[in-house]
Amino acid sequence: MLRSIADVLRMIGSAIATVVTLPFRLLARLFGGASRSASRGTSRGGRTRHV
């Protein structure tokens, strides 16, 4: 009986943790992608060709 209650509470806790951390994960992915694309653009634009 107590084990089943603990399992339910554990499931509720993990669901709450997922909902709370989801916006932060999305922001991290958004800013991580933006910084990666910006660094790629500057590295290409900063190079000079030697002919």
JSON list of C-alpha atoms in Angstrom, two decimals, residues 9-10 17 26 28 31 39-41 43-44 47 49:
[
{"chain": "A", "resi": 9, "resn": "LEU", "atom": "CA", "xyz": [4.02, 10.58, -5.68]},
{"chain": "A", "resi": 10, "resn": "ARG", "atom": "CA", "xyz": [7.20, 9.83, -7.61]},
{"chain": "A", "resi": 17, "resn": "ALA", "atom": "CA", "xyz": [9.85, 18.53, -12.81]},
{"chain": "A", "resi": 26, "resn": "LEU", "atom": "CA", "xyz": [13.66, 25.48, -24.83]},
{"chain": "A", "resi": 28, "resn": "ALA", "atom": "CA", "xyz": [18.77, 27.00, -23.76]},
{"chain": "A", "resi": 31, "resn": "PHE", "atom": "CA", "xyz": [20.13, 30.61, -27.40]},
{"chain": "A", "resi": 39, "resn": "SER", "atom": "CA", "xyz": [29.90, 31.90, -34.52]},
{"chain": "A", "resi": 40, "resn": "ARG", "atom": "CA", "xyz": [29.72, 30.02, -37.81]},
{"chain": "A", "resi": 41, "resn": "GLY", "atom": "CA", "xyz": [28.89, 33.19, -39.70]},
{"chain": "A", "resi": 43, "resn": "SER", "atom": "CA", "xyz": [34.28, 32.43, -38.79]},
{"chain": "A", "resi": 44, "resn": "ARG", "atom": "CA", "xyz": [33.38, 32.25, -42.47]},
{"chain": "A", "resi": 47, "resn": "ARG", "atom": "CA", "xyz": [38.62, 34.41, -43.21]},
{"chain": "A", "resi": 49, "resn": "ARG", "atom": "CA", "xyz": [41.44, 34.02, -49.20]}
]
